[in-house]
Amino acid sequence: MIRSLRAQLSLSVLVIVLFTVVVVSILANIFVNRQFETYITEQETARTENIAADLGAQYDESAGGWDTQYLHAVGMYSLYDGYILKIYDNLGGMVWDAENHDMTLCSRIMVDITARMGKSNPDGGFSAHQYDLTKNGRTVGSVSIHYYGPYFYTEDDFYFLSTLNAVLLSIGVVASVLALCFGWLFARRISRPIAKTADIAHQIAQGNYGIRFEGRPKTRELNELAAAVNQLAGALGEQELLRKRLTTDVAHELRTPLTAISSHLEMMAEGLWEATPERLQSCLDEITRLGKLVSDLEQLEKVEDGNLKLDKAPVDLLELARFAGDHMKGQIESKGISFSAEGEPAIVNADKDRITQVFTNLLSNAIKYTRENGNIRIVVEDTPAGGRARVEDDGIGIPDHEQHLIFERFYRTDQSRNRKTGGAGIGLTIVKSIISAHGGTIQVENGDPCGSRFVFLLPKSG
Ligand code: ADP
């Protein structure tokens, strides 16, 4: 059966408190009863000794006898308390006997006490205890005290014990009620934010990414849960936005070459245009562009995945820069560009292939946007913050107002659009994603005196 968290918590608190109360009550009861028994037993022994001492003290040595009236008073008083006395003189002669005096009262008292103690002390019973009566150190007689042993309770004692039990029971009831109230409040405090979070998660699942957990729960774990759900909603919302934007952008990028190709082919098919090698080449160029776009998109999809797996190992940025330069040698030389990769070795913990891709993309841009016989330079520095690389060219440069936009997907500066350099505006987005995945940063500056300079920094332990 699935129960609500609130019900389970309330029930748990109640069970714990009930269990504690019951255990404490039972232990307290056993302990109090035992102590009380010992106390009463001691009291009875003391009482009988007192009776004997008192009786002995009443012996009148000069008269050689007792004040029978006093003996009678002590005897009756003791009888009402459950002590049945028989007083003897030195020669064994009976001086005062409670049973002789009032047999019916004695029997009634014995029956009463036996009935009362039957349940709480069933092993006990009436027995006689003999004491010498002394006066000034001389034995003057004896007394036989008949009482229920080893102990017996008076009505008051029973009342005391039952009151104590009632108090323990009341404490139990009050504690249980309080436990129920506090448990319910406590459970409410915990379950409310959880229920709210579950509700928000439901709404997120239904596509409501704008929803957020308002307020801060006071429990640390719940607070973290709420923050995680908010983060999840934010991330999903962002993903959704990116997905939508990507679809629009891709559609837009595909439309231009497709329109060009289809209009060219249409004209040729209808015989309005002759299928010259130049026209066919132009169609082929557009198709190549489409192919490049598709492979760029594949790359982008890989690096923009939040779980991009980096195969990290210590690598030297200078070495990778030189490697990328060698790789692009053909393109560099075909444009008569002078290229150099210089600086100092900078070891960083990074994915070799991905960082090579960064250099390749930056270099390919630099080649694309640099005039013939221009200059491209990569400078590597080992700084306390990490390995820093600058890719500089003296090409067409990037206007200041567009510098913050060029890392966006599909963004191309107006100049590069005009020149028909062919890129789809994805290369730098890939570069930025790779650098970010390594915990690094990248920015673009104006070159000196012209061109552009891309500077990226990779932390050593990334
Ligand atoms: P593309 O494939 O169009 O080159 P990128 O994302 O690599 O896409 O670059 C985006 C835009 O940034 C380019 O279209 C171009 O306008 C500009 N850009 C990139 N690198 C340079 C550079 N070295 N010099 C001038 N402009 C550049």
GROMACS .gro file of C-alpha atoms and ligand atoms in nm:
model
  489
    1MET     CA    1   0.000   0.000   0.000
    2ILE     CA    2   0.137   0.343  -0.093
    3ARG     CA    3   0.099   0.589   0.190
    4SER     CA    4   0.171   0.960   0.183
    5LEU     CA    5   0.502   1.079   0.324
    6ARG     CA    6   0.315   1.292   0.576
    7ALA     CA    7   0.115   0.995   0.704
    8GLN     CA    8   0.425   0.780   0.725
    9LEU     CA    9   0.627   1.041   0.911
   10SER     CA   10   0.343   1.118   1.153
   11LEU     CA   11   0.292   0.749   1.218
   12SER     CA   12   0.664   0.690   1.271
   13VAL     CA   13   0.687   0.972   1.526
   14LEU     CA   14   0.377   0.843   1.704
   15VAL     CA   15   0.508   0.485   1.714
   16ILE     CA   16   0.847   0.597   1.847
   17VAL     CA   17   0.691   0.814   2.117
   18LEU     CA   18   0.438   0.546   2.214
   19PHE     CA   19   0.708   0.285   2.234
   20THR     CA   20   0.926   0.513   2.448
   21VAL     CA   21   0.636   0.604   2.676
   22VAL     CA   22   0.533   0.240   2.722
   23VAL     CA   23   0.888   0.123   2.794
   24VAL     CA   24   0.955   0.412   3.033
   25SER     CA   25   0.620   0.354   3.210
   26ILE     CA   26   0.682  -0.019   3.254
   27LEU     CA   27   1.034   0.037   3.382
   28ALA     CA   28   0.922   0.318   3.612
   29ASN     CA   29   0.641   0.099   3.741
   30ILE     CA   30   0.868  -0.198   3.813
   31PHE     CA   31   1.129   0.023   3.976
   32VAL     CA   32   0.882   0.219   4.190
   33ASN     CA   33   0.701  -0.098   4.303
   34ARG     CA   34   1.022  -0.265   4.401
   35GLN     CA   35   1.147   0.038   4.593
   36PHE     CA   36   0.810   0.077   4.756
   37GLU     CA   37   0.806  -0.289   4.866
   38THR     CA   38   1.149  -0.250   5.026
   39TYR     CA   39   1.043   0.071   5.193
   40ILE     CA   40   0.722  -0.083   5.331
   41THR     CA   41   0.904  -0.398   5.453
   42GLU     CA   42   1.154  -0.181   5.639
   43GLN     CA   43   0.874   0.030   5.780
   44GLU     CA   44   0.695  -0.281   5.911
   45THR     CA   45   1.005  -0.420   6.079
   46ALA     CA   46   1.067  -0.079   6.236
   47ARG     CA   47   0.704  -0.057   6.341
   48THR     CA   48   0.705  -0.399   6.519
   49GLU     CA   49   1.032  -0.316   6.691
   50ASN     CA   50   0.882   0.015   6.801
   51ILE     CA   51   0.573  -0.162   6.938
   52ALA     CA   52   0.795  -0.400   7.139
   53ALA     CA   53   1.013  -0.113   7.268
   54ASP     CA   54   0.709   0.090   7.356
   55LEU     CA   55   0.542  -0.198   7.542
   56GLY     CA   56   0.863  -0.278   7.735
   57ALA     CA   57   0.901   0.084   7.839
   58GLN     CA   58   0.554   0.079   7.989
   59TYR     CA   59   0.643  -0.193   8.242
   60ASP     CA   60   0.615  -0.062   8.594
   61GLU     CA   61   0.903  -0.222   8.786
   62SER     CA   62   0.795  -0.104   9.127
   63ALA     CA   63   0.443  -0.239   9.081
   64GLY     CA   64   0.574  -0.546   8.899
   65GLY     CA   65   0.314  -0.515   8.621
   66TRP     CA   66   0.178  -0.318   8.325
   67ASP     CA   67  -0.067  -0.043   8.288
   68THR     CA   68  -0.328  -0.266   8.118
   69GLN     CA   69  -0.517   0.034   7.994
   70TYR     CA   70  -0.212   0.152   7.803
   71LEU     CA   71  -0.146  -0.203   7.671
   72HIS     CA   72  -0.505  -0.212   7.553
   73ALA     CA   73  -0.466   0.124   7.375
   74VAL     CA   74  -0.142   0.016   7.203
   75GLY     CA   75  -0.289  -0.326   7.118
   76MET     CA   76  -0.608  -0.184   6.963
   77TYR     CA   77  -0.421   0.089   6.778
   78SER     CA   78  -0.184  -0.174   6.632
   79LEU     CA   79  -0.475  -0.404   6.554
   80TYR     CA   80  -0.638  -0.141   6.333
   81ASP     CA   81  -0.306  -0.108   6.149
   82GLY     CA   82  -0.293  -0.487   6.087
   83TYR     CA   83  -0.072  -0.600   6.380
   84ILE     CA   84  -0.231  -0.858   6.612
   85LEU     CA   85  -0.057  -0.859   6.951
   86LYS     CA   86  -0.030  -1.120   7.224
   87ILE     CA   87   0.158  -0.991   7.530
   88TYR     CA   88   0.308  -1.232   7.783
   89ASP     CA   89   0.476  -1.174   8.119
   90ASN     CA   90   0.809  -1.320   8.225
   91LEU     CA   91   0.655  -1.645   8.332
   92GLY     CA   92   0.470  -1.694   8.004
   93GLY     CA   93   0.135  -1.585   8.144
   94MET     CA   94  -0.093  -1.398   7.901
   95VAL     CA   95  -0.116  -1.027   7.984
   96TRP     CA   96  -0.315  -0.900   7.684
   97ASP     CA   97  -0.441  -1.083   7.376
   98ALA     CA   98  -0.601  -0.908   7.080
   99GLU     CA   99  -0.788  -1.222   6.976
  100ASN     CA  100  -0.927  -1.272   7.326
  101HIS     CA  101  -1.029  -0.913   7.330
  102ASP     CA  102  -1.211  -0.897   6.996
  103MET     CA  103  -1.194  -1.218   6.795
  104THR     CA  104  -1.436  -1.094   6.528
  105LEU     CA  105  -1.239  -0.776   6.462
  106CYS     CA  106  -0.914  -0.975   6.439
  107SER     CA  107  -1.061  -1.221   6.188
  108ARG     CA  108  -1.211  -0.941   5.983
  109ILE     CA  109  -0.880  -0.755   5.969
  110MET     CA  110  -0.696  -1.073   5.867
  111VAL     CA  111  -0.951  -1.147   5.594
  112ASP     CA  112  -0.937  -0.785   5.469
  113ILE     CA  113  -0.558  -0.776   5.447
  114THR     CA  114  -0.536  -1.121   5.287
  115ALA     CA  115  -0.794  -1.020   5.028
  116ARG     CA  116  -0.619  -0.688   4.961
  117MET     CA  117  -0.272  -0.839   4.932
  118GLY     CA  118  -0.388  -1.152   4.751
  119LYS     CA  119  -0.307  -1.004   4.410
  120SER     CA  120   0.003  -0.794   4.471
  121ASN     CA  121   0.182  -1.027   4.716
  122PRO     CA  122   0.027  -1.374   4.681
  123ASP     CA  123   0.331  -1.549   4.832
  124GLY     CA  124   0.287  -1.363   5.159
  125GLY     CA  125   0.080  -1.467   5.459
  126PHE     CA  126   0.017  -1.406   5.826
  127SER     CA  127   0.292  -1.521   6.061
  128ALA     CA  128   0.388  -1.451   6.422
  129HIS     CA  129   0.707  -1.266   6.517
  130GLN     CA  130   0.838  -1.293   6.870
  131TYR     CA  131   1.005  -1.003   7.055
  132ASP     CA  132   1.135  -0.975   7.410
  133LEU     CA  133   1.003  -0.687   7.614
  134THR     CA  134   1.281  -0.520   7.813
  135LYS     CA  135   1.301  -0.241   8.063
  136ASN     CA  136   1.637  -0.099   8.168
  137GLY     CA  137   1.813  -0.395   8.002
  138ARG     CA  138   1.605  -0.654   8.192
  139THR     CA  139   1.357  -0.883   8.014
  140VAL     CA  140   1.016  -0.820   8.158
  141GLY     CA  141   0.802  -1.023   7.919
  142SER     CA  142   0.747  -1.095   7.551
  143VAL     CA  143   0.515  -1.003   7.269
  144SER     CA  144   0.402  -1.209   6.973
  145ILE     CA  145   0.311  -0.986   6.676
  146HIS     CA  146   0.104  -1.148   6.410
  147TYR     CA  147   0.106  -0.966   6.072
  148TYR     CA  148   0.100  -1.020   5.694
  149GLY     CA  149   0.460  -1.059   5.574
  150PRO     CA  150   0.701  -0.993   5.432
  151TYR     CA  151   0.500  -0.673   5.372
  152PHE     CA  152   0.147  -0.554   5.327
  153TYR     CA  153  -0.011  -0.237   5.195
  154THR     CA  154  -0.260  -0.022   5.374
  155GLU     CA  155  -0.548   0.144   5.184
  156ASP     CA  156  -0.337   0.461   5.162
  157ASP     CA  157  -0.045   0.270   5.018
  158PHE     CA  158  -0.270   0.120   4.753
  159TYR     CA  159  -0.412   0.460   4.679
  160PHE     CA  160  -0.060   0.603   4.642
  161LEU     CA  161   0.037   0.326   4.399
  162SER     CA  162  -0.276   0.355   4.189
  163THR     CA  163  -0.237   0.736   4.174
  164LEU     CA  164   0.120   0.689   4.054
  165ASN     CA  165   0.003   0.452   3.781
  166ALA     CA  166  -0.268   0.694   3.679
  167VAL     CA  167  -0.008   0.973   3.655
  168LEU     CA  168   0.214   0.754   3.435
  169LEU     CA  169  -0.083   0.670   3.216
  170SER     CA  170  -0.179   1.036   3.183
  171ILE     CA  171   0.178   1.126   3.090
  172GLY     CA  172   0.161   0.856   2.822
  173VAL     CA  173  -0.165   0.987   2.682
  174VAL     CA  174  -0.050   1.352   2.684
  175ALA     CA  175   0.285   1.257   2.526
  176SER     CA  176   0.107   1.058   2.254
  177VAL     CA  177  -0.127   1.345   2.171
  178LEU     CA  178   0.166   1.589   2.163
  179ALA     CA  179   0.363   1.343   1.948
  180LEU     CA  180   0.074   1.321   1.706
  181CYS     CA  181   0.050   1.701   1.679
  182PHE     CA  182   0.425   1.764   1.650
  183GLY     CA  183   0.470   1.466   1.419
  184TRP     CA  184   0.198   1.598   1.193
  185LEU     CA  185   0.349   1.949   1.186
  186PHE     CA  186   0.698   1.812   1.132
  187ALA     CA  187   0.577   1.579   0.856
  188ARG     CA  188   0.394   1.866   0.692
  189ARG     CA  189   0.709   2.077   0.693
  190ILE     CA  190   0.904   1.805   0.518
  191SER     CA  191   0.639   1.669   0.284
  192ARG     CA  192   0.508   2.001   0.155
  193PRO     CA  193   0.819   2.105  -0.040
  194ILE     CA  194   0.858   1.748  -0.168
  195ALA     CA  195   0.500   1.741  -0.293
  196LYS     CA  196   0.554   2.083  -0.447
  197THR     CA  197   0.874   1.964  -0.617
  198ALA     CA  198   0.695   1.656  -0.750
  199ASP     CA  199   0.423   1.880  -0.890
  200ILE     CA  200   0.681   2.105  -1.056
  201ALA     CA  201   0.858   1.799  -1.201
  202HIS     CA  202   0.523   1.687  -1.348
  203GLN     CA  203   0.472   2.024  -1.505
  204ILE     CA  204   0.826   2.020  -1.646
  205ALA     CA  205   0.755   1.676  -1.792
  206GLN     CA  206   0.454   1.830  -1.966
  207GLY     CA  207   0.677   2.093  -2.124
  208ASN     CA  208   0.626   2.384  -1.887
  209TYR     CA  209   0.994   2.483  -1.864
  210GLY     CA  210   0.923   2.832  -1.733
  211ILE     CA  211   0.804   2.701  -1.397
  212ARG     CA  212   1.030   2.746  -1.093
  213PHE     CA  213   1.027   2.643  -0.725
  214GLU     CA  214   0.965   2.972  -0.541
  215GLY     CA  215   1.105   3.023  -0.190
  216ARG     CA  216   1.373   2.830  -0.004
  217PRO     CA  217   1.288   2.522   0.205
  218LYS     CA  218   1.467   2.532   0.541
  219THR     CA  219   1.600   2.176   0.514
  220ARG     CA  220   1.934   2.158   0.334
  221GLU     CA  221   1.856   1.849   0.124
  222LEU     CA  222   1.514   1.986   0.026
  223ASN     CA  223   1.674   2.314  -0.065
  224GLU     CA  224   1.919   2.128  -0.289
  225LEU     CA  225   1.633   1.932  -0.443
  226ALA     CA  226   1.443   2.252  -0.521
  227ALA     CA  227   1.755   2.411  -0.670
  228ALA     CA  228   1.819   2.099  -0.880
  229VAL     CA  229   1.463   2.102  -1.014
  230ASN     CA  230   1.494   2.471  -1.100
  231GLN     CA  231   1.822   2.401  -1.273
  232LEU     CA  232   1.664   2.114  -1.463
  233ALA     CA  233   1.376   2.335  -1.577
  234GLY     CA  234   1.625   2.604  -1.683
  235ALA     CA  235   1.845   2.358  -1.872
  236LEU     CA  236   1.551   2.195  -2.047
  237GLY     CA  237   1.411   2.536  -2.139
  238GLU     CA  238   1.746   2.637  -2.284
  239GLN     CA  239   1.774   2.310  -2.476
  240GLU     CA  240   1.427   2.359  -2.614
  241LEU     CA  241   1.515   2.712  -2.725
  242LEU     CA  242   1.839   2.593  -2.887
  243ARG     CA  243   1.657   2.311  -3.061
  244LYS     CA  244   1.399   2.550  -3.203
  245ARG     CA  245   1.662   2.800  -3.309
  246LEU     CA  246   1.875   2.531  -3.467
  247THR     CA  247   1.582   2.406  -3.673
  248THR     CA  248   1.505   2.757  -3.799
  249ASP     CA  249   1.871   2.831  -3.867
  250VAL     CA  250   1.931   2.504  -4.051
  251ALA     CA  251   1.618   2.551  -4.260
  252HIS     CA  252   1.738   2.899  -4.346
  253GLU     CA  253   2.089   2.780  -4.435
  254LEU     CA  254   1.957   2.501  -4.654
  255ARG     CA  255   1.709   2.714  -4.839
  256THR     CA  256   1.963   2.945  -5.013
  257PRO     CA  257   2.179   2.678  -5.183
  258LEU     CA  258   1.878   2.459  -5.261
  259THR     CA  259   1.696   2.749  -5.427
  260ALA     CA  260   2.007   2.832  -5.630
  261ILE     CA  261   2.058   2.472  -5.742
  262SER     CA  262   1.694   2.412  -5.831
  263SER     CA  263   1.656   2.738  -6.024
  264HIS     CA  264   1.979   2.667  -6.220
  265LEU     CA  265   1.873   2.311  -6.299
  266GLU     CA  266   1.521   2.421  -6.390
  267MET     CA  267   1.649   2.673  -6.641
  268MET     CA  268   1.878   2.411  -6.790
  269ALA     CA  269   1.608   2.145  -6.796
  270GLU     CA  270   1.370   2.379  -6.975
  271GLY     CA  271   1.637   2.453  -7.229
  272LEU     CA  272   1.648   2.822  -7.137
  273TRP     CA  273   2.005   2.785  -7.023
  274GLU     CA  274   2.278   2.587  -7.178
  275ALA     CA  275   2.440   2.337  -6.941
  276THR     CA  276   2.787   2.493  -6.959
  277PRO     CA  277   3.068   2.350  -6.743
  278GLU     CA  278   3.066   2.681  -6.544
  279ARG     CA  279   2.694   2.650  -6.461
  280LEU     CA  280   2.729   2.288  -6.367
  281GLN     CA  281   3.034   2.379  -6.151
  282SER     CA  282   2.830   2.646  -5.974
  283CYS     CA  283   2.565   2.382  -5.894
  284LEU     CA  284   2.839   2.149  -5.773
  285ASP     CA  285   2.982   2.427  -5.550
  286GLU     CA  286   2.644   2.474  -5.388
  287ILE     CA  287   2.617   2.098  -5.331
  288THR     CA  288   2.965   2.096  -5.177
  289ARG     CA  289   2.855   2.376  -4.948
  290LEU     CA  290   2.557   2.171  -4.845
  291GLY     CA  291   2.782   1.874  -4.774
  292LYS     CA  292   3.013   2.094  -4.565
  293LEU     CA  293   2.713   2.230  -4.377
  294VAL     CA  294   2.594   1.881  -4.293
  295SER     CA  295   2.935   1.771  -4.168
  296ASP     CA  296   2.969   2.097  -3.967
  297LEU     CA  297   2.631   2.028  -3.810
  298GLU     CA  298   2.741   1.677  -3.718
  299GLN     CA  299   3.052   1.818  -3.551
  300LEU     CA  300   2.849   2.079  -3.370
  301GLU     CA  301   2.604   1.822  -3.243
  302LYS     CA  302   2.894   1.622  -3.100
  303VAL     CA  303   3.065   1.905  -2.916
  304GLU     CA  304   2.750   2.076  -2.796
  305ASP     CA  305   2.633   1.763  -2.624
  306GLY     CA  306   2.642   1.845  -2.251
  307ASN     CA  307   2.812   1.510  -2.192
  308LEU     CA  308   3.094   1.567  -2.440
  309LYS     CA  309   3.351   1.301  -2.352
  310LEU     CA  310   3.702   1.445  -2.338
  311ASP     CA  311   3.995   1.211  -2.358
  312LYS     CA  312   4.225   1.425  -2.146
  313ALA     CA  313   4.599   1.387  -2.114
  314PRO     CA  314   4.889   1.632  -2.069
  315VAL     CA  315   4.956   1.795  -2.409
  316ASP     CA  316   5.181   2.076  -2.527
  317LEU     CA  317   4.985   2.359  -2.693
  318LEU     CA  318   5.288   2.470  -2.897
  319GLU     CA  319   5.327   2.121  -3.038
  320LEU     CA  320   4.958   2.106  -3.133
  321ALA     CA  321   4.979   2.451  -3.297
  322ARG     CA  322   5.274   2.335  -3.508
  323PHE     CA  323   5.094   2.013  -3.594
  324ALA     CA  324   4.785   2.207  -3.711
  325GLY     CA  325   5.009   2.441  -3.914
  326ASP     CA  326   5.172   2.143  -4.087
  327HIS     CA  327   4.834   1.994  -4.154
  328MET     CA  328   4.715   2.311  -4.331
  329LYS     CA  329   5.046   2.374  -4.505
  330GLY     CA  330   4.894   2.318  -4.852
  331GLN     CA  331   4.627   2.589  -4.807
  332ILE     CA  332   4.872   2.828  -4.643
  333GLU     CA  333   5.125   2.794  -4.920
  334SER     CA  334   4.867   2.810  -5.199
  335LYS     CA  335   4.779   3.160  -5.078
  336GLY     CA  336   5.143   3.253  -5.031
  337ILE     CA  337   5.083   3.322  -4.663
  338SER     CA  338   5.375   3.330  -4.424
  339PHE     CA  339   5.301   3.122  -4.114
  340SER     CA  340   5.482   3.076  -3.783
  341ALA     CA  341   5.401   2.893  -3.459
  342GLU     CA  342   5.623   3.028  -3.183
  343GLY     CA  343   5.649   3.088  -2.807
  344GLU     CA  344   5.715   2.847  -2.523
  345PRO     CA  345   5.588   2.497  -2.454
  346ALA     CA  346   5.269   2.505  -2.243
  347ILE     CA  347   5.152   2.173  -2.102
  348VAL     CA  348   4.780   2.149  -2.028
  349ASN     CA  349   4.553   1.860  -1.944
  350ALA     CA  350   4.332   1.843  -2.249
  351ASP     CA  351   4.187   1.630  -2.528
  352LYS     CA  352   4.456   1.637  -2.797
  353ASP     CA  353   4.223   1.581  -3.095
  354ARG     CA  354   3.974   1.844  -2.985
  355ILE     CA  355   4.238   2.111  -2.922
  356THR     CA  356   4.395   2.029  -3.260
  357GLN     CA  357   4.049   2.088  -3.405
  358VAL     CA  358   4.041   2.429  -3.231
  359PHE     CA  359   4.371   2.527  -3.390
  360THR     CA  360   4.261   2.390  -3.727
  361ASN     CA  361   3.932   2.584  -3.724
  362LEU     CA  362   4.104   2.907  -3.616
  363LEU     CA  363   4.379   2.861  -3.874
  364SER     CA  364   4.133   2.776  -4.151
  365ASN     CA  365   3.942   3.099  -4.074
  366ALA     CA  366   4.263   3.296  -4.064
  367ILE     CA  367   4.359   3.156  -4.405
  368LYS     CA  368   4.011   3.224  -4.543
  369TYR     CA  369   4.000   3.585  -4.426
  370THR     CA  370   4.360   3.681  -4.503
  371ARG     CA  371   4.466   3.824  -4.834
  372GLU     CA  372   4.721   3.651  -5.053
  373ASN     CA  373   5.076   3.684  -4.917
  374GLY     CA  374   4.943   3.780  -4.579
  375ASN     CA  375   5.076   3.675  -4.239
  376ILE     CA  376   4.947   3.430  -3.981
  377ARG     CA  377   5.112   3.372  -3.648
  378ILE     CA  378   5.039   3.149  -3.350
  379VAL     CA  379   5.203   3.245  -3.021
  380VAL     CA  380   5.188   3.009  -2.719
  381GLU     CA  381   5.258   3.119  -2.362
  382ASP     CA  382   5.281   2.925  -2.040
  383THR     CA  383   5.107   3.146  -1.777
  384PRO     CA  384   5.019   3.075  -1.411
  385ALA     CA  385   4.652   3.066  -1.514
  386GLY     CA  386   4.716   2.803  -1.782
  387GLY     CA  387   4.831   2.767  -2.139
  388ARG     CA  388   4.745   3.065  -2.358
  389ALA     CA  389   4.745   3.064  -2.737
  390ARG     CA  390   4.701   3.359  -2.977
  391VAL     CA  391   4.608   3.302  -3.340
  392GLU     CA  392   4.674   3.629  -3.526
  393ASP     CA  393   4.630   3.729  -3.887
  394ASP     CA  394   4.649   4.052  -4.081
  395GLY     CA  395   4.340   3.981  -4.290
  396ILE     CA  396   4.007   4.157  -4.321
  397GLY     CA  397   3.947   4.168  -3.944
  398ILE     CA  398   3.617   4.168  -3.759
  399PRO     CA  399   3.432   4.494  -3.690
  400ASP     CA  400   3.407   4.576  -3.316
  401HIS     CA  401   3.027   4.565  -3.313
  402GLU     CA  402   3.027   4.209  -3.449
  403GLN     CA  403   3.301   4.066  -3.233
  404HIS     CA  404   3.062   3.950  -2.959
  405LEU     CA  405   2.842   3.771  -3.214
  406ILE     CA  406   3.084   3.562  -3.414
  407PHE     CA  407   3.079   3.266  -3.172
  408GLU     CA  408   2.704   3.231  -3.223
  409ARG     CA  409   2.584   2.957  -3.453
  410PHE     CA  410   2.548   3.051  -3.819
  411TYR     CA  411   2.678   3.400  -3.758
  412ARG     CA  412   2.891   3.546  -4.034
  413THR     CA  413   3.010   3.901  -4.054
  414ASP     CA  414   2.873   4.111  -4.336
  415GLN     CA  415   3.217   4.127  -4.493
  416SER     CA  416   3.257   3.750  -4.507
  417ARG     CA  417   2.905   3.707  -4.646
  418ASN     CA  418   2.989   3.943  -4.931
  419ARG     CA  419   3.306   3.759  -5.007
  420LYS     CA  420   3.128   3.427  -5.038
  421THR     CA  421   3.398   3.256  -4.841
  422GLY     CA  422   3.171   2.960  -4.808
  423GLY     CA  423   3.152   2.897  -4.431
  424ALA     CA  424   2.819   2.838  -4.261
  425GLY     CA  425   2.921   3.018  -3.942
  426ILE     CA  426   2.962   2.706  -3.729
  427GLY     CA  427   3.340   2.670  -3.698
  428LEU     CA  428   3.377   2.922  -3.414
  429THR     CA  429   3.075   2.781  -3.229
  430ILE     CA  430   3.251   2.444  -3.228
  431VAL     CA  431   3.574   2.611  -3.108
  432LYS     CA  432   3.397   2.785  -2.823
  433SER     CA  433   3.215   2.465  -2.714
  434ILE     CA  434   3.541   2.271  -2.702
  435ILE     CA  435   3.721   2.541  -2.504
  436SER     CA  436   3.428   2.573  -2.259
  437ALA     CA  437   3.415   2.194  -2.212
  438HIS     CA  438   3.779   2.219  -2.102
  439GLY     CA  439   3.693   2.494  -1.854
  440GLY     CA  440   3.877   2.753  -2.065
  441THR     CA  441   3.791   3.089  -2.223
  442ILE     CA  442   3.823   3.239  -2.569
  443GLN     CA  443   3.790   3.591  -2.702
  444VAL     CA  444   3.855   3.785  -3.016
  445GLU     CA  445   4.045   4.113  -3.048
  446ASN     CA  446   4.152   4.340  -3.327
  447GLY     CA  447   4.487   4.250  -3.477
  448ASP     CA  448   4.779   4.488  -3.472
  449PRO     CA  449   4.776   4.690  -3.698
  450CYS     CA  450   4.495   4.506  -3.878
  451GLY     CA  451   4.332   4.165  -3.899
  452SER     CA  452   4.206   3.972  -3.602
  453ARG     CA  453   4.347   3.792  -3.303
  454PHE     CA  454   4.181   3.497  -3.130
  455VAL     CA  455   4.311   3.431  -2.779
  456PHE     CA  456   4.222   3.126  -2.577
  457LEU     CA  457   4.329   3.010  -2.235
  458LEU     CA  458   4.315   2.651  -2.111
  459PRO     CA  459   4.358   2.575  -1.742
  460LYS     CA  460   4.651   2.342  -1.670
  461SER     CA  461   4.451   2.089  -1.475
  462GLY     CA  462   4.127   2.144  -1.678
  463ADP     P1  463   3.266   3.026  -4.108
  463ADP     O1  464   3.252   2.887  -4.146
  463ADP     O2  465   3.169   3.115  -4.174
  463ADP     O3  466   3.404   3.078  -4.113
  463ADP     P2  467   3.298   3.057  -3.826
  463ADP     O4  468   3.206   3.025  -3.713
  463ADP     O5  469   3.428   2.991  -3.825
  463ADP     O6  470   3.218   3.029  -3.955
  463ADP     O7  471   3.319   3.209  -3.824
  463ADP     C1  472   3.209   3.294  -3.810
  463ADP     C2  473   3.235   3.426  -3.875
  463ADP     O8  474   3.335   3.498  -3.803
  463ADP     C3  475   3.292   3.412  -4.014
  463ADP     O9  476   3.190   3.397  -4.108
  463ADP     C4  477   3.361   3.544  -4.031
  463ADP    O10  478   3.266   3.644  -4.062
  463ADP     C5  479   3.413   3.572  -3.892
  463ADP     N1  480   3.556   3.534  -3.877
  463ADP     C6  481   3.600   3.422  -3.820
  463ADP     N2  482   3.736   3.420  -3.819
  463ADP     C7  483   3.776   3.534  -3.879
  463ADP     C8  484   3.905   3.590  -3.909
  463ADP     N3  485   4.018   3.532  -3.878
  463ADP     N4  486   3.908   3.712  -3.972
  463ADP     C9  487   3.793   3.773  -4.004
  463ADP     N5  488   3.669   3.726  -3.976
  463ADP    C10  489   3.660   3.608  -3.917
   0.00000   0.00000   0.00000
